[in-house]
Amino acid sequence: MVERSDAACPDAEVSCVGLPYLAIGSLLKVRNVCAERAANLPVVACGCMAGRFCDRCVECGTSPRGRIVELSPSSFVELGGELTKGCFNAQVG
């Protein structure tokens, strides 16, 4: 998520998960806990629209509730995700 007042981002919203506030261009380490793959990815947009969904991913055990990051299809696959499943359990840092 990006801080609204710092970036003039009207799409930055409160998520059901406690997400850090980052600046566009910041790097975020995203780790697929099931595939044990990680990558440093840049923040490129104002806010995670999917962060408003408080669902769970059940592809590799049941995740805590809430989506924490939106990835491009290529980044998702690089981290071990399957496009037909659409999610994986992740950690960010």
Tab-separated table of C-alpha atoms in Angstrom:
chain	number	residue	atom	x	y	z
A	1	MET	CA	0.000	0.000	0.000
A	2	VAL	CA	1.119	3.533	-0.526
A	3	GLU	CA	0.421	6.342	1.879
A	4	ARG	CA	-2.318	8.528	0.347
A	5	SER	CA	-0.958	11.832	1.621
A	6	ASP	CA	2.567	11.155	0.322
A	7	ALA	CA	1.704	9.890	-3.140
A	8	ALA	CA	-1.700	11.408	-3.980
A	9	CYS	CA	-3.037	7.886	-4.484
A	10	PRO	CA	-6.819	7.752	-4.242
A	11	ASP	CA	-6.796	3.940	-4.683
A	12	ALA	CA	-4.752	3.299	-1.529
A	13	GLU	CA	-7.246	1.803	0.893
A	14	VAL	CA	-7.270	0.127	4.260
A	15	SER	CA	-6.673	-3.605	3.894
A	16	CYS	CA	-7.970	-6.390	6.114
A	17	VAL	CA	-4.280	-7.249	6.613
A	18	GLY	CA	-1.866	-4.869	8.340
A	19	LEU	CA	0.201	-3.825	5.330
A	20	PRO	CA	3.202	-1.499	5.468
A	21	TYR	CA	3.051	1.853	3.729
A	22	LEU	CA	5.636	2.099	0.956
A	23	ALA	CA	6.612	4.617	-1.684
A	24	ILE	CA	6.249	3.881	-5.380
A	25	GLY	CA	9.617	2.557	-6.522
A	26	SER	CA	10.329	0.820	-3.203
A	27	LEU	CA	11.418	-2.806	-3.369
A	28	LEU	CA	9.348	-5.389	-1.553
A	29	LYS	CA	10.618	-8.909	-0.897
A	30	VAL	CA	7.834	-11.367	-1.758
A	31	ARG	CA	8.273	-15.009	-0.732
A	32	ASN	CA	6.134	-17.952	-1.814
A	33	VAL	CA	6.173	-20.030	1.379
A	34	CYS	CA	5.030	-23.193	-0.419
A	35	ALA	CA	7.514	-23.156	-3.312
A	36	GLU	CA	10.255	-21.535	-1.191
A	37	ARG	CA	10.970	-18.945	-3.879
A	38	ALA	CA	11.473	-15.231	-3.301
A	39	ALA	CA	12.098	-12.086	-5.321
A	40	ASN	CA	12.534	-8.384	-4.690
A	41	LEU	CA	9.811	-6.623	-6.652
A	42	PRO	CA	9.187	-2.898	-7.126
A	43	VAL	CA	6.040	-1.129	-5.963
A	44	VAL	CA	4.615	0.229	-9.233
A	45	ALA	CA	1.056	1.300	-8.440
A	46	CYS	CA	-0.862	3.224	-5.825
A	47	GLY	CA	-2.662	0.538	-3.911
A	48	CYS	CA	-3.437	-3.134	-3.795
A	49	MET	CA	-7.052	-3.262	-4.935
A	50	ALA	CA	-7.169	-6.960	-4.030
A	51	GLY	CA	-6.227	-6.039	-0.451
A	52	ARG	CA	-9.885	-5.282	0.141
A	53	PHE	CA	-10.700	-9.004	-0.176
A	54	CYS	CA	-10.500	-10.876	3.120
A	55	ASP	CA	-10.450	-14.366	1.642
A	56	ARG	CA	-7.966	-17.227	2.075
A	57	CYS	CA	-5.672	-19.144	-0.267
A	58	VAL	CA	-5.925	-22.902	0.285
A	59	GLU	CA	-3.419	-24.143	-2.303
A	60	CYS	CA	-0.718	-25.142	0.212
A	61	GLY	CA	-2.384	-25.194	3.594
A	62	THR	CA	-4.818	-22.492	4.615
A	63	SER	CA	-3.416	-18.970	4.596
A	64	PRO	CA	-4.264	-16.260	7.076
A	65	ARG	CA	-7.206	-14.165	5.865
A	66	GLY	CA	-6.446	-11.401	3.359
A	67	ARG	CA	-4.522	-10.718	0.178
A	68	ILE	CA	-1.236	-8.895	0.589
A	69	VAL	CA	0.166	-8.237	-2.878
A	70	GLU	CA	-0.843	-8.120	-6.537
A	71	LEU	CA	1.722	-9.505	-8.969
A	72	SER	CA	2.111	-9.390	-12.718
A	73	PRO	CA	1.543	-12.802	-14.342
A	74	SER	CA	5.281	-13.186	-15.057
A	75	SER	CA	6.271	-12.371	-11.445
A	76	PHE	CA	3.572	-14.705	-10.136
A	77	VAL	CA	4.891	-17.607	-12.249
A	78	GLU	CA	8.533	-16.765	-11.415
A	79	LEU	CA	7.665	-17.151	-7.731
A	80	GLY	CA	6.164	-20.596	-8.326
A	81	GLY	CA	2.502	-19.652	-8.690
A	82	GLU	CA	0.150	-21.372	-11.108
A	83	LEU	CA	-2.000	-18.951	-13.094
A	84	THR	CA	-4.972	-21.327	-13.086
A	85	LYS	CA	-4.971	-21.368	-9.272
A	86	GLY	CA	-4.466	-17.621	-8.843
A	87	CYS	CA	-2.880	-17.520	-5.389
A	88	PHE	CA	-0.145	-18.831	-3.138
A	89	ASN	CA	0.688	-18.339	0.512
A	90	ALA	CA	3.171	-15.513	0.761
A	91	GLN	CA	5.239	-13.433	3.115
A	92	VAL	CA	6.372	-9.899	2.390
A	93	GLY	CA	9.205	-7.953	3.895
